[in-house]
XYZ file of C-alpha atoms in Angstrom:
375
model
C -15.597 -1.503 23.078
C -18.470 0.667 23.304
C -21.244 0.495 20.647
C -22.853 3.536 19.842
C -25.786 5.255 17.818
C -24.947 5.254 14.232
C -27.711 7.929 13.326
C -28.000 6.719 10.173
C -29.975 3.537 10.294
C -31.564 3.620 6.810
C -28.854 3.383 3.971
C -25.877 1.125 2.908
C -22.867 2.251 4.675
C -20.908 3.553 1.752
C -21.330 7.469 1.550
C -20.672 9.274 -1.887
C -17.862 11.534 -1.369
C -18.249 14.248 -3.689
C -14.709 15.652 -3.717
C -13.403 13.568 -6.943
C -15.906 14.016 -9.183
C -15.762 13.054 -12.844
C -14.291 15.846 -15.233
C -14.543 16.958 -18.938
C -12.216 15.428 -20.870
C -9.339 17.701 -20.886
C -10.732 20.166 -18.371
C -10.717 20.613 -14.894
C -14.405 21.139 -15.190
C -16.807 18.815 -13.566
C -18.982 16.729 -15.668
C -22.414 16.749 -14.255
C -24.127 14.771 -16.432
C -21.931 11.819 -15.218
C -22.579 12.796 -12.167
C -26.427 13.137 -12.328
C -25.684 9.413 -13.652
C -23.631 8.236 -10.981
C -25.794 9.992 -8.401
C -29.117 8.253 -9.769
C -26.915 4.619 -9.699
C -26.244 5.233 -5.927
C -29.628 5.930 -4.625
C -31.408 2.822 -6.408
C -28.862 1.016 -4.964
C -29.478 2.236 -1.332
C -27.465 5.071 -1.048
C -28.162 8.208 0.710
C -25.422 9.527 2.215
C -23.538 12.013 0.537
C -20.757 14.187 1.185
C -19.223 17.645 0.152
C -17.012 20.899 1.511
C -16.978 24.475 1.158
C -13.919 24.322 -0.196
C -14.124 21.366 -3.091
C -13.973 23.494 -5.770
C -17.624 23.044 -7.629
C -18.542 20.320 -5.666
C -21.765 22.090 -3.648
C -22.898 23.201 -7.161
C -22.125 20.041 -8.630
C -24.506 18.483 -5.740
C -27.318 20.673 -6.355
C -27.414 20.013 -9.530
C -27.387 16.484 -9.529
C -28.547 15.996 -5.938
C -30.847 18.456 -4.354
C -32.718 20.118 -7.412
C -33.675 16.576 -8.484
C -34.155 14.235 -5.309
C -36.140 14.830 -2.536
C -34.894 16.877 0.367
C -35.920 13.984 2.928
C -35.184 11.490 0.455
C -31.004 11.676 1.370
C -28.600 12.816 3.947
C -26.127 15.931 3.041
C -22.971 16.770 4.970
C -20.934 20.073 4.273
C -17.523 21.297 6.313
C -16.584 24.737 7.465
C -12.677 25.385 7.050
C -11.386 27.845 9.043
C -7.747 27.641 7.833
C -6.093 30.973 6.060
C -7.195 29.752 2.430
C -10.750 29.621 3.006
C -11.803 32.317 6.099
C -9.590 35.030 6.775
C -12.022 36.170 9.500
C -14.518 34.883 12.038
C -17.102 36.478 10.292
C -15.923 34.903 6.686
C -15.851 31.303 8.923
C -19.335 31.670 10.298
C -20.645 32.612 6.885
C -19.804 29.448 5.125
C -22.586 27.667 5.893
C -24.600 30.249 4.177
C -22.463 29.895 1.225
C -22.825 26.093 1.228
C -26.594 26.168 1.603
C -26.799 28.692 -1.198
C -24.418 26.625 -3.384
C -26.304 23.418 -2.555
C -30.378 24.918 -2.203
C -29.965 21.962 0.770
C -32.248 23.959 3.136
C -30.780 22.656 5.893
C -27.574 20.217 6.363
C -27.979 16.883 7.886
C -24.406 16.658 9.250
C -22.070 19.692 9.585
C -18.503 19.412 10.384
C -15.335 21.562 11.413
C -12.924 20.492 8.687
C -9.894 18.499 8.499
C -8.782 19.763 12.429
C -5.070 19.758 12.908
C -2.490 21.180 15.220
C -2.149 24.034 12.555
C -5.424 25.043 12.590
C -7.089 23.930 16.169
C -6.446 27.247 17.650
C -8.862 28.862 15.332
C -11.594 26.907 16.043
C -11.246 28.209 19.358
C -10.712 31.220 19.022
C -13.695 32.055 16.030
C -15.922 30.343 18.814
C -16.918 27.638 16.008
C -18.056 24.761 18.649
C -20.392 26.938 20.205
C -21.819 28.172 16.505
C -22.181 24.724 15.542
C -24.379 24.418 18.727
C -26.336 27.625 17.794
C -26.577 25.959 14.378
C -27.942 22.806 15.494
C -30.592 24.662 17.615
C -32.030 26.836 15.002
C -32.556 23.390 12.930
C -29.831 24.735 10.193
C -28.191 21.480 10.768
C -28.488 18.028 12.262
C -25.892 16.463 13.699
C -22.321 18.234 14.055
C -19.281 16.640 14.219
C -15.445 17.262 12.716
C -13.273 15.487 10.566
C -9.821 14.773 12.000
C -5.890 14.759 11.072
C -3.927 15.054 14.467
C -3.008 13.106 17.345
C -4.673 10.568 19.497
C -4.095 12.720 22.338
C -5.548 16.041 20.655
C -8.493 13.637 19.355
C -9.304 12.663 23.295
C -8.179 16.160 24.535
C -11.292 17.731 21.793
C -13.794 14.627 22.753
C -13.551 15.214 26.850
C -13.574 19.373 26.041
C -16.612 18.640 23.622
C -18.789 16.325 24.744
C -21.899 16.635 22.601
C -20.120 16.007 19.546
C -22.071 13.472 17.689
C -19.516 11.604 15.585
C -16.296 11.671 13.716
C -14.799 11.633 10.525
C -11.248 10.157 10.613
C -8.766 8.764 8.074
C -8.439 4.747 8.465
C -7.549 2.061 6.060
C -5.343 -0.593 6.246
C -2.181 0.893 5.686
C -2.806 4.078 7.959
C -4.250 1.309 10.587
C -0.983 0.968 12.373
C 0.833 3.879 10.982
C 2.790 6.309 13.541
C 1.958 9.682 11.693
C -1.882 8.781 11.121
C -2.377 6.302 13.921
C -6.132 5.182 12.635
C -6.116 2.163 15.241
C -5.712 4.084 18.299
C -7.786 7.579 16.632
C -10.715 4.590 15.986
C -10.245 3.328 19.360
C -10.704 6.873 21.394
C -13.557 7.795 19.186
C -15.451 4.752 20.275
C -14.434 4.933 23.810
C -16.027 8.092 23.938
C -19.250 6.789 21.973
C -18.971 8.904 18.891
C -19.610 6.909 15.563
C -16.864 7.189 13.158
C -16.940 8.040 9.086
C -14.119 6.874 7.566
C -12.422 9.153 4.720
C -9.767 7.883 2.913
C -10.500 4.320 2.985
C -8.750 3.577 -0.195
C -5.996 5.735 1.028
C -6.625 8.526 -2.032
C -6.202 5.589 -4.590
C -3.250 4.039 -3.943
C -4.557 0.773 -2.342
C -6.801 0.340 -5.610
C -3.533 -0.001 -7.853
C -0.948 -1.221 -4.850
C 2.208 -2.498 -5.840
C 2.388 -5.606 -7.762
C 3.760 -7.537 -4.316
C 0.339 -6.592 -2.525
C -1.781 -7.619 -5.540
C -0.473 -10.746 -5.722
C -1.160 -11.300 -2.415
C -4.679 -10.178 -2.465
C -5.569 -12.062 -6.065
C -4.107 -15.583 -4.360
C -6.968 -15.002 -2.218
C -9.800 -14.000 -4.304
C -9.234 -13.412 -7.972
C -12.557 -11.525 -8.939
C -12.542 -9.440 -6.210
C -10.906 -6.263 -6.886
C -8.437 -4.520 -5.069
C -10.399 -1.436 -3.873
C -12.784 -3.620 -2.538
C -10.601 -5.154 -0.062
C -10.087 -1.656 1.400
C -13.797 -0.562 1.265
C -14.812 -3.936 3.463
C -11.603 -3.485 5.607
C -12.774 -0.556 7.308
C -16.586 -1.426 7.155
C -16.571 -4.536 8.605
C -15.241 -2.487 11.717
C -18.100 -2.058 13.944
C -17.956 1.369 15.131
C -17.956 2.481 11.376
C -21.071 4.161 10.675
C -20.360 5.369 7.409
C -17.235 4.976 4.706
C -16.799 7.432 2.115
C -15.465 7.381 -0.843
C -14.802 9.651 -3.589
C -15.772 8.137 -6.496
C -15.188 9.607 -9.745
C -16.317 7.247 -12.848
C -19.514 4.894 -13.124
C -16.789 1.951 -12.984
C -16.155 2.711 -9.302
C -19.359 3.289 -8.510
C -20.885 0.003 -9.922
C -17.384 -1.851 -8.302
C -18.183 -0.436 -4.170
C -21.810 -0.667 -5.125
C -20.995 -4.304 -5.759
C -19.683 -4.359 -2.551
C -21.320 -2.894 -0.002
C -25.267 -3.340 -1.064
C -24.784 -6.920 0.376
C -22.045 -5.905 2.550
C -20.317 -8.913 4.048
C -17.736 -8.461 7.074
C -13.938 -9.665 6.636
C -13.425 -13.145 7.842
C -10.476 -14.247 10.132
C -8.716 -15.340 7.138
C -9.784 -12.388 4.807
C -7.985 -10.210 7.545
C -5.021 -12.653 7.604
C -5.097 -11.668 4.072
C -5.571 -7.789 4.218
C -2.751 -7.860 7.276
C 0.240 -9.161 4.845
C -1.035 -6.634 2.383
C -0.509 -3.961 4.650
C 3.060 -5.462 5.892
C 3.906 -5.955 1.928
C 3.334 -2.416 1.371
C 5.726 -1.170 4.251
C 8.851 -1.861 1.929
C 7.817 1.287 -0.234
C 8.800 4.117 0.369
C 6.159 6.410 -1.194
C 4.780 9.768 -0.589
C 1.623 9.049 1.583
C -0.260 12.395 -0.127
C -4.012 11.821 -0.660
C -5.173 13.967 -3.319
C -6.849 15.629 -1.045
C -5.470 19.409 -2.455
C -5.946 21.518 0.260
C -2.312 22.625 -0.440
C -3.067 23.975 -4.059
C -5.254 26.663 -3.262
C -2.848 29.190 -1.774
C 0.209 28.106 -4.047
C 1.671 31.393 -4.940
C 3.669 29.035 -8.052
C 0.340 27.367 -9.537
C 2.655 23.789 -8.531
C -0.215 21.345 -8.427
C 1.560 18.956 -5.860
C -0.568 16.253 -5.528
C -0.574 15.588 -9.017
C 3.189 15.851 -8.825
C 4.085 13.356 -5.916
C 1.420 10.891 -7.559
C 4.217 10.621 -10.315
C 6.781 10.572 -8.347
C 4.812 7.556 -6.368
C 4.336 5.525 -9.232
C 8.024 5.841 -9.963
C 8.986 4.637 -6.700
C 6.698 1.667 -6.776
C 7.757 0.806 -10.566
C 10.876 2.437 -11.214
C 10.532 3.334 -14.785
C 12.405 6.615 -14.645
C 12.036 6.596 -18.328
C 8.015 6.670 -17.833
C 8.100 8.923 -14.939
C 9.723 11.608 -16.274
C 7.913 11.281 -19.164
C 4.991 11.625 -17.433
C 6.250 14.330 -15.270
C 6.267 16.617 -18.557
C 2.663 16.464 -19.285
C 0.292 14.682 -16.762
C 0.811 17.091 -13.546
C 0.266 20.196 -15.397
C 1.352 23.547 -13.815
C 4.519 24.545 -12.776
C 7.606 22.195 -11.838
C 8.560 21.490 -8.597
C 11.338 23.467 -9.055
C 9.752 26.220 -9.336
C 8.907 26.032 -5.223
C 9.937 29.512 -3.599
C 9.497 27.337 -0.534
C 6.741 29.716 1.138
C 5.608 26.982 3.463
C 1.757 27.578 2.921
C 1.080 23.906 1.441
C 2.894 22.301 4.951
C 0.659 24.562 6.602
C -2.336 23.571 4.571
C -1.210 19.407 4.076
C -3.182 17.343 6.700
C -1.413 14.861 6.719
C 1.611 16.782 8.057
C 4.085 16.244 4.964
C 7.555 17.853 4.510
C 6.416 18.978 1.061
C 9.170 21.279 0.547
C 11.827 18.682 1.109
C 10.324 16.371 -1.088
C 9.755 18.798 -4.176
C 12.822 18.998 -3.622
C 13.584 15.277 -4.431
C 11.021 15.302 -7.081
C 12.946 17.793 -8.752
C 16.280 16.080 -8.629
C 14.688 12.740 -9.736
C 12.686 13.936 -12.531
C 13.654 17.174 -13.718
Protein backbone atom coordinates (compact mmCIF):
# COMPACT_ATOMS: atom_id res chain seq x y z
CA UNK A 1 0.00 0.00 0.00
CA UNK A 2 0.89 3.47 -0.40
CA UNK A 3 2.60 5.38 2.46
CA UNK A 4 1.79 8.80 2.80
CA UNK A 5 2.58 12.19 4.69
CA UNK A 6 1.27 11.99 8.12
CA UNK A 7 1.54 15.89 8.72
CA UNK A 8 1.92 15.45 12.06
CA UNK A 9 5.42 14.29 12.73
CA UNK A 10 5.93 15.71 16.25
CA UNK A 11 3.48 14.06 18.84
CA UNK A 12 2.41 10.53 20.07
CA UNK A 13 -0.25 9.28 17.87
CA UNK A 14 -3.10 9.29 20.31
CA UNK A 15 -5.24 12.56 19.79
CA UNK A 16 -7.51 13.84 22.74
CA UNK A 17 -10.96 13.70 21.56
CA UNK A 18 -12.78 16.23 23.34
CA UNK A 19 -16.35 15.03 22.80
CA UNK A 20 -16.66 12.91 26.25
CA UNK A 21 -15.45 15.08 28.56
CA UNK A 22 -15.66 14.60 32.31
CA UNK A 23 -18.96 16.01 33.98
CA UNK A 24 -20.15 17.37 37.41
CA UNK A 25 -21.34 14.89 39.40
CA UNK A 26 -24.94 14.78 38.74
CA UNK A 27 -24.94 17.30 35.92
CA UNK A 28 -24.57 17.30 32.43
CA UNK A 29 -22.14 20.10 32.93
CA UNK A 30 -18.57 19.72 31.99
CA UNK A 31 -16.01 19.73 34.63
CA UNK A 32 -13.15 21.82 33.53
CA UNK A 33 -11.02 21.62 36.19
CA UNK A 34 -10.64 17.85 35.39
CA UNK A 35 -10.18 18.72 32.27
CA UNK A 36 -7.49 21.47 32.68
CA UNK A 37 -5.99 18.29 34.64
CA UNK A 38 -6.32 15.82 32.08
CA UNK A 39 -5.28 18.30 29.40
CA UNK A 40 -1.93 19.24 31.35
CA UNK A 41 -1.34 15.05 31.80
CA UNK A 42 -1.52 14.73 27.94
CA UNK A 43 0.87 17.31 26.82
CA UNK A 44 3.82 16.26 29.31
CA UNK A 45 3.27 13.11 28.04
CA UNK A 46 3.66 14.09 24.30
CA UNK A 47 0.43 14.93 23.31
CA UNK A 48 -0.66 17.59 21.04
CA UNK A 49 -3.28 16.69 19.08
CA UNK A 50 -6.57 17.53 20.08
CA UNK A 51 -9.92 17.33 18.80
CA UNK A 52 -13.42 19.08 19.01
CA UNK A 53 -16.87 20.00 16.87
CA UNK A 54 -19.18 22.73 16.52
CA UNK A 55 -21.67 20.78 17.61
CA UNK A 56 -20.22 18.94 21.03
CA UNK A 57 -22.16 20.71 23.23
CA UNK A 58 -19.45 22.90 25.44
CA UNK A 59 -16.69 21.23 24.12
CA UNK A 60 -14.96 24.45 22.08
CA UNK A 61 -15.44 26.36 25.39
CA UNK A 62 -14.35 23.60 27.37
CA UNK A 63 -11.03 23.67 25.05
CA UNK A 64 -10.36 27.20 25.46
CA UNK A 65 -10.47 27.06 28.70
CA UNK A 66 -8.30 24.36 29.38
CA UNK A 67 -6.44 24.39 26.06
CA UNK A 68 -5.92 27.59 24.23
CA UNK A 69 -6.10 30.35 27.05
CA UNK A 70 -3.38 28.37 28.87
CA UNK A 71 -0.96 26.60 26.26
CA UNK A 72 0.70 28.06 23.60
CA UNK A 73 -0.97 28.54 20.26
CA UNK A 74 2.09 26.76 18.40
CA UNK A 75 2.61 24.62 21.24
CA UNK A 76 -0.52 21.99 19.96
CA UNK A 77 -2.57 21.07 17.02
CA UNK A 78 -6.56 21.93 17.09
CA UNK A 79 -9.12 20.36 14.78
CA UNK A 80 -12.85 21.63 14.65
CA UNK A 81 -15.82 20.17 12.14
CA UNK A 82 -18.46 22.07 10.27
CA UNK A 83 -21.91 20.10 10.22
CA UNK A 84 -24.04 20.95 7.69
CA UNK A 85 -26.92 18.57 8.61
CA UNK A 86 -30.58 20.21 9.55
CA UNK A 87 -29.66 20.33 13.43
CA UNK A 88 -26.77 22.46 13.19
CA UNK A 89 -27.05 24.89 9.74
CA UNK A 90 -30.29 25.47 8.36
CA UNK A 91 -28.64 27.64 5.68
CA UNK A 92 -25.46 28.02 3.66
CA UNK A 93 -24.81 31.06 5.28
CA UNK A 94 -25.41 29.45 9.01
CA UNK A 95 -22.81 26.46 7.51
CA UNK A 96 -20.13 28.84 6.39
CA UNK A 97 -20.35 30.73 9.65
CA UNK A 98 -19.36 27.95 11.91
CA UNK A 99 -16.00 28.31 11.74
CA UNK A 100 -16.39 31.73 13.09
CA UNK A 101 -18.35 30.37 15.86
CA UNK A 102 -15.72 27.71 16.62
CA UNK A 103 -12.82 30.15 16.56
CA UNK A 104 -14.76 32.47 18.83
CA UNK A 105 -15.70 29.58 21.16
CA UNK A 106 -12.12 28.27 21.13
CA UNK A 107 -9.88 32.00 20.84
CA UNK A 108 -7.80 29.20 18.47
CA UNK A 109 -6.86 31.96 15.96
CA UNK A 110 -6.65 29.76 13.40
CA UNK A 111 -7.49 25.80 13.14
CA UNK A 112 -4.83 23.38 12.33
CA UNK A 113 -7.15 20.79 10.74
CA UNK A 114 -10.75 21.56 9.63
CA UNK A 115 -13.14 18.98 8.61
CA UNK A 116 -16.70 18.48 6.92
CA UNK A 117 -18.38 16.38 9.59
CA UNK A 118 -19.49 12.93 9.90
CA UNK A 119 -20.38 12.81 5.72
CA UNK A 120 -23.11 10.37 4.95
CA UNK A 121 -25.53 9.57 2.19
CA UNK A 122 -28.06 11.78 4.22
CA UNK A 123 -26.18 14.65 4.26
CA UNK A 124 -23.55 14.53 1.12
CA UNK A 125 -25.82 16.50 -1.02
CA UNK A 126 -25.42 19.50 1.13
CA UNK A 127 -21.99 19.70 1.04
CA UNK A 128 -22.44 20.15 -2.48
CA UNK A 129 -24.77 22.13 -2.78
CA UNK A 130 -23.58 24.96 0.24
CA UNK A 131 -20.30 24.83 -1.97
CA UNK A 132 -18.39 23.68 1.38
CA UNK A 133 -15.25 21.97 -0.55
CA UNK A 134 -14.52 24.98 -2.29
CA UNK A 135 -14.90 27.19 1.20
CA UNK A 136 -12.67 24.89 2.84
CA UNK A 137 -10.20 25.77 -0.03
CA UNK A 138 -10.88 29.55 0.43
CA UNK A 139 -10.30 28.76 4.11
CA UNK A 140 -7.10 27.14 3.74
CA UNK A 141 -5.83 30.05 1.53
CA UNK A 142 -6.58 32.87 3.79
CA UNK A 143 -4.43 30.79 6.52
CA UNK A 144 -7.85 30.32 8.71
CA UNK A 145 -6.97 26.74 8.64
CA UNK A 146 -4.33 24.16 7.87
CA UNK A 147 -5.06 21.17 6.55
CA UNK A 148 -8.81 20.19 5.56
CA UNK A 149 -10.11 17.01 5.46
CA UNK A 150 -13.70 15.16 6.49
CA UNK A 151 -14.66 12.62 8.75
CA UNK A 152 -16.58 9.72 7.20
CA UNK A 153 -19.73 7.27 7.78
CA UNK A 154 -20.77 5.91 4.24
CA UNK A 155 -19.73 3.56 1.72
CA UNK A 156 -16.48 2.50 0.25
CA UNK A 157 -17.72 3.49 -2.99
CA UNK A 158 -18.99 7.11 -1.87
CA UNK A 159 -15.50 7.30 0.11
CA UNK A 160 -13.54 6.71 -3.48
CA UNK A 161 -16.33 8.52 -5.46
CA UNK A 162 -15.45 11.98 -2.83
CA UNK A 163 -11.44 11.14 -2.95
CA UNK A 164 -11.22 11.03 -7.09
CA UNK A 165 -13.93 14.29 -7.11
CA UNK A 166 -11.62 15.91 -4.34
CA UNK A 167 -8.31 15.45 -4.81
CA UNK A 168 -6.54 17.88 -2.52
CA UNK A 169 -8.08 16.56 0.44
CA UNK A 170 -5.37 16.06 2.91
CA UNK A 171 -6.55 13.20 5.12
CA UNK A 172 -9.40 11.36 6.66
CA UNK A 173 -11.11 10.67 9.66
CA UNK A 174 -12.89 7.26 9.56
CA UNK A 175 -14.39 4.85 12.11
CA UNK A 176 -12.08 1.55 12.48
CA UNK A 177 -11.54 -0.84 15.27
CA UNK A 178 -11.54 -4.29 15.42
CA UNK A 179 -14.97 -5.14 15.41
CA UNK A 180 -16.05 -2.53 12.63
CA UNK A 181 -12.73 -3.96 10.72
CA UNK A 182 -14.68 -6.49 8.76
CA UNK A 183 -18.13 -5.31 9.41
CA UNK A 184 -20.64 -4.97 6.27
CA UNK A 185 -22.45 -1.69 7.49
CA UNK A 186 -19.07 0.15 8.55
CA UNK A 187 -16.63 -1.69 6.33
CA UNK A 188 -13.32 0.00 8.12
CA UNK A 189 -10.97 -2.56 6.16
CA UNK A 190 -11.89 -1.65 2.76
CA UNK A 191 -12.79 2.50 3.89
CA UNK A 192 -8.83 2.17 5.34
CA UNK A 193 -7.77 0.59 2.25
CA UNK A 194 -9.24 3.38 -0.38
CA UNK A 195 -8.05 6.13 1.84
CA UNK A 196 -4.52 4.93 1.52
CA UNK A 197 -4.74 4.08 -2.06
CA UNK A 198 -5.46 7.49 -2.66
CA UNK A 199 -2.57 8.76 -0.22
CA UNK A 200 -4.67 10.48 2.36
CA UNK A 201 -3.57 9.69 6.05
CA UNK A 202 -6.29 8.37 8.12
CA UNK A 203 -7.53 9.45 11.94
CA UNK A 204 -9.24 6.90 13.42
CA UNK A 205 -12.48 7.81 15.62
CA UNK A 206 -14.05 5.31 17.41
CA UNK A 207 -11.27 3.07 18.09
CA UNK A 208 -12.74 1.68 21.19
CA UNK A 209 -15.95 1.44 19.35
CA UNK A 210 -17.77 4.26 21.85
CA UNK A 211 -16.76 2.00 24.89
CA UNK A 212 -17.92 -1.14 24.31
CA UNK A 213 -14.60 -2.94 23.48
CA UNK A 214 -13.24 -1.51 26.95
CA UNK A 215 -15.94 -3.66 28.93
CA UNK A 216 -16.58 -6.53 26.02
CA UNK A 217 -18.38 -9.44 26.97
CA UNK A 218 -16.95 -11.73 29.43
CA UNK A 219 -16.15 -14.41 26.32
CA UNK A 220 -13.80 -11.67 24.68
CA UNK A 221 -12.11 -10.80 28.00
CA UNK A 222 -11.20 -14.00 28.67
CA UNK A 223 -9.71 -14.29 25.61
CA UNK A 224 -7.74 -11.17 25.73
CA UNK A 225 -6.57 -11.69 29.69
CA UNK A 226 -5.18 -15.47 28.58
CA UNK A 227 -2.96 -13.39 26.62
CA UNK A 228 -1.81 -10.61 28.70
CA UNK A 229 -3.30 -10.18 32.12
CA UNK A 230 -2.12 -6.52 32.98
CA UNK A 231 -2.91 -5.20 29.91
CA UNK A 232 -6.26 -3.77 29.82
CA UNK A 233 -8.88 -4.21 27.50
CA UNK A 234 -9.07 -0.72 25.90
CA UNK A 235 -5.65 -0.97 25.21
CA UNK A 236 -5.89 -3.78 22.91
CA UNK A 237 -8.18 -1.59 20.76
CA UNK A 238 -6.06 1.64 20.99
CA UNK A 239 -2.78 -0.48 19.58
CA UNK A 240 -5.10 -2.41 17.13
CA UNK A 241 -5.70 0.41 15.00
CA UNK A 242 -2.29 2.21 15.63
CA UNK A 243 -0.10 -0.30 14.82
CA UNK A 244 -1.80 0.11 11.27
CA UNK A 245 0.53 2.06 9.25
CA UNK A 246 -1.48 4.46 7.41
CA UNK A 247 -2.87 5.66 10.87
CA UNK A 248 -1.67 9.01 11.49
CA UNK A 249 -3.58 9.78 14.39
CA UNK A 250 -6.22 7.73 16.84
CA UNK A 251 -8.57 9.57 18.86
CA UNK A 252 -10.11 8.95 21.65
CA UNK A 253 -12.54 10.51 23.84
CA UNK A 254 -11.40 10.26 27.06
CA UNK A 255 -13.37 11.32 29.90
CA UNK A 256 -11.63 10.54 33.49
CA UNK A 257 -7.79 10.84 34.48
CA UNK A 258 -8.01 6.83 34.68
CA UNK A 259 -8.28 6.65 30.88
CA UNK A 260 -6.05 9.07 30.27
CA UNK A 261 -3.11 7.69 32.41
CA UNK A 262 -4.32 3.88 30.89
CA UNK A 263 -3.82 5.07 26.65
CA UNK A 264 -1.09 7.32 27.93
CA UNK A 265 0.43 4.09 29.18
CA UNK A 266 0.06 2.90 25.95
CA UNK A 267 0.88 4.82 23.31
CA UNK A 268 3.97 7.12 24.77
CA UNK A 269 6.09 3.95 24.01
CA UNK A 270 3.78 2.76 21.46
CA UNK A 271 4.61 -0.79 20.43
CA UNK A 272 2.93 -2.39 17.17
CA UNK A 273 0.71 -5.70 17.51
CA UNK A 274 2.70 -8.79 16.96
CA UNK A 275 1.57 -11.74 14.69
CA UNK A 276 0.34 -13.42 17.68
CA UNK A 277 -1.11 -10.27 19.48
CA UNK A 278 -3.32 -10.03 16.23
CA UNK A 279 -4.05 -13.80 16.40
CA UNK A 280 -5.27 -12.66 19.67
CA UNK A 281 -7.28 -9.42 18.81
CA UNK A 282 -8.81 -11.58 15.60
CA UNK A 283 -10.74 -14.26 17.98
CA UNK A 284 -11.80 -11.28 20.00
CA UNK A 285 -13.43 -9.80 17.23
CA UNK A 286 -14.99 -13.36 16.00
CA UNK A 287 -16.07 -13.90 19.90
CA UNK A 288 -17.93 -10.79 19.81
CA UNK A 289 -19.99 -11.65 16.55
CA UNK A 290 -22.38 -13.96 18.70
CA UNK A 291 -23.95 -10.70 20.29
CA UNK A 292 -26.34 -9.24 19.07
CA UNK A 293 -26.04 -5.65 20.37
CA UNK A 294 -26.96 -2.27 19.25
CA UNK A 295 -23.70 -0.99 17.53
CA UNK A 296 -24.66 2.93 18.71
CA UNK A 297 -21.55 4.95 19.66
CA UNK A 298 -22.50 7.58 21.94
CA UNK A 299 -21.82 9.71 19.53
CA UNK A 300 -25.48 11.83 20.06
CA UNK A 301 -25.92 13.48 17.04
CA UNK A 302 -29.50 12.05 17.21
CA UNK A 303 -30.44 13.91 20.55
CA UNK A 304 -30.30 17.28 19.43
CA UNK A 305 -33.42 17.51 17.29
CA UNK A 306 -35.50 14.94 19.46
CA UNK A 307 -38.82 16.59 19.58
CA UNK A 308 -39.46 13.81 22.91
CA UNK A 309 -36.17 14.82 24.96
CA UNK A 310 -35.53 10.52 24.48
CA UNK A 311 -31.81 10.49 25.09
CA UNK A 312 -31.20 7.29 22.89
CA UNK A 313 -27.84 6.57 23.27
CA UNK A 314 -28.08 6.40 26.81
CA UNK A 315 -31.07 4.17 26.25
CA UNK A 316 -29.66 1.42 23.82
CA UNK A 317 -26.41 1.41 26.12
CA UNK A 318 -28.89 -0.33 28.64
CA UNK A 319 -30.44 -2.20 26.51
CA UNK A 320 -26.70 -3.42 25.32
CA UNK A 321 -25.62 -4.38 28.55
CA UNK A 322 -28.76 -6.44 28.90
CA UNK A 323 -28.13 -8.29 25.86
CA UNK A 324 -24.56 -9.07 26.70
CA UNK A 325 -25.55 -10.04 30.48
CA UNK A 326 -29.05 -10.74 30.54
CA UNK A 327 -30.02 -9.50 33.89
CA UNK A 328 -33.45 -8.22 32.96
CA UNK A 329 -33.85 -7.65 36.59
CA UNK A 330 -30.74 -5.05 36.43
CA UNK A 331 -31.66 -3.67 33.16
CA UNK A 332 -34.81 -2.55 33.81
CA UNK A 333 -33.78 -1.36 36.85
CA UNK A 334 -31.44 0.62 35.33
CA UNK A 335 -33.67 1.66 32.59
CA UNK A 336 -35.72 3.70 35.36
CA UNK A 337 -33.01 5.97 36.40
CA UNK A 338 -29.63 5.90 34.48
CA UNK A 339 -30.91 7.09 30.83
CA UNK A 340 -32.77 9.98 32.08
CA UNK A 341 -35.38 11.68 29.80
CA UNK A 342 -38.22 10.30 28.32
CA UNK A 343 -38.93 6.44 27.60
CA UNK A 344 -38.61 4.98 24.49
CA UNK A 345 -42.04 4.74 24.32
CA UNK A 346 -42.59 7.88 24.20
CA UNK A 347 -41.06 7.89 20.28
CA UNK A 348 -43.70 9.72 17.94
CA UNK A 349 -41.44 8.06 15.40
CA UNK A 350 -40.50 11.48 13.53
CA UNK A 351 -37.50 9.90 11.89
CA UNK A 352 -35.04 12.88 12.62
CA UNK A 353 -32.53 10.67 14.84
CA UNK A 354 -32.25 7.95 11.56
CA UNK A 355 -31.64 10.94 9.70
CA UNK A 356 -29.13 12.31 12.13
CA UNK A 357 -27.50 8.47 13.32
CA UNK A 358 -24.22 7.91 11.32
CA UNK A 359 -24.03 4.89 11.64
CA UNK A 360 -27.27 4.28 9.70
CA UNK A 361 -29.40 2.57 12.62
CA UNK A 362 -33.13 1.61 12.47
CA UNK A 363 -33.61 3.53 15.71
CA UNK A 364 -37.23 3.56 15.54
CA UNK A 365 -37.54 -0.18 15.27
CA UNK A 366 -35.37 -0.76 17.99
CA UNK A 367 -37.02 1.75 20.59
CA UNK A 368 -39.38 -0.13 19.75
CA UNK A 369 -37.80 -3.37 21.20
CA UNK A 370 -36.37 -1.45 24.00
CA UNK A 371 -39.69 -0.63 24.99
CA UNK A 372 -41.14 -4.09 24.92
CA UNK A 373 -38.07 -5.50 26.78
CA UNK A 374 -37.81 -3.04 29.45
CA UNK A 375 -40.78 -1.08 29.90
Amino acid sequence: MTMVNHLVDDSIKLGFGMMRLPRIEGTNTIDVEQTKRMVDAFIQGGGRYFDTAFIYEGSEAATKAALCDRYPRESYYLADKLNASDFAAKSEEEAKNEINISLERTGAGYLDFYLLHGIDEGNVDRFDSYGIWEYMRQLKSEGVIRHYGFSFHSTPERLEQLLTDHPDVEFVQLQINYADWEDTLIASRRCYEIATSHGKPVIVMEPVKGGKLANPPQTVKDILLRADKEASFASWAIRYVASLPNVMMVLSGMSSMEQMQDNMSVMQHFQPLSDEEYRVVNEAAQALKQYTDIPCTGCHYCTPGCPMDIHIPEIFSVMNVYKMYGDLKEARNDYGWRPGGNKASACIQCGQCEGACPQHLPIIRLLEEVAETLE
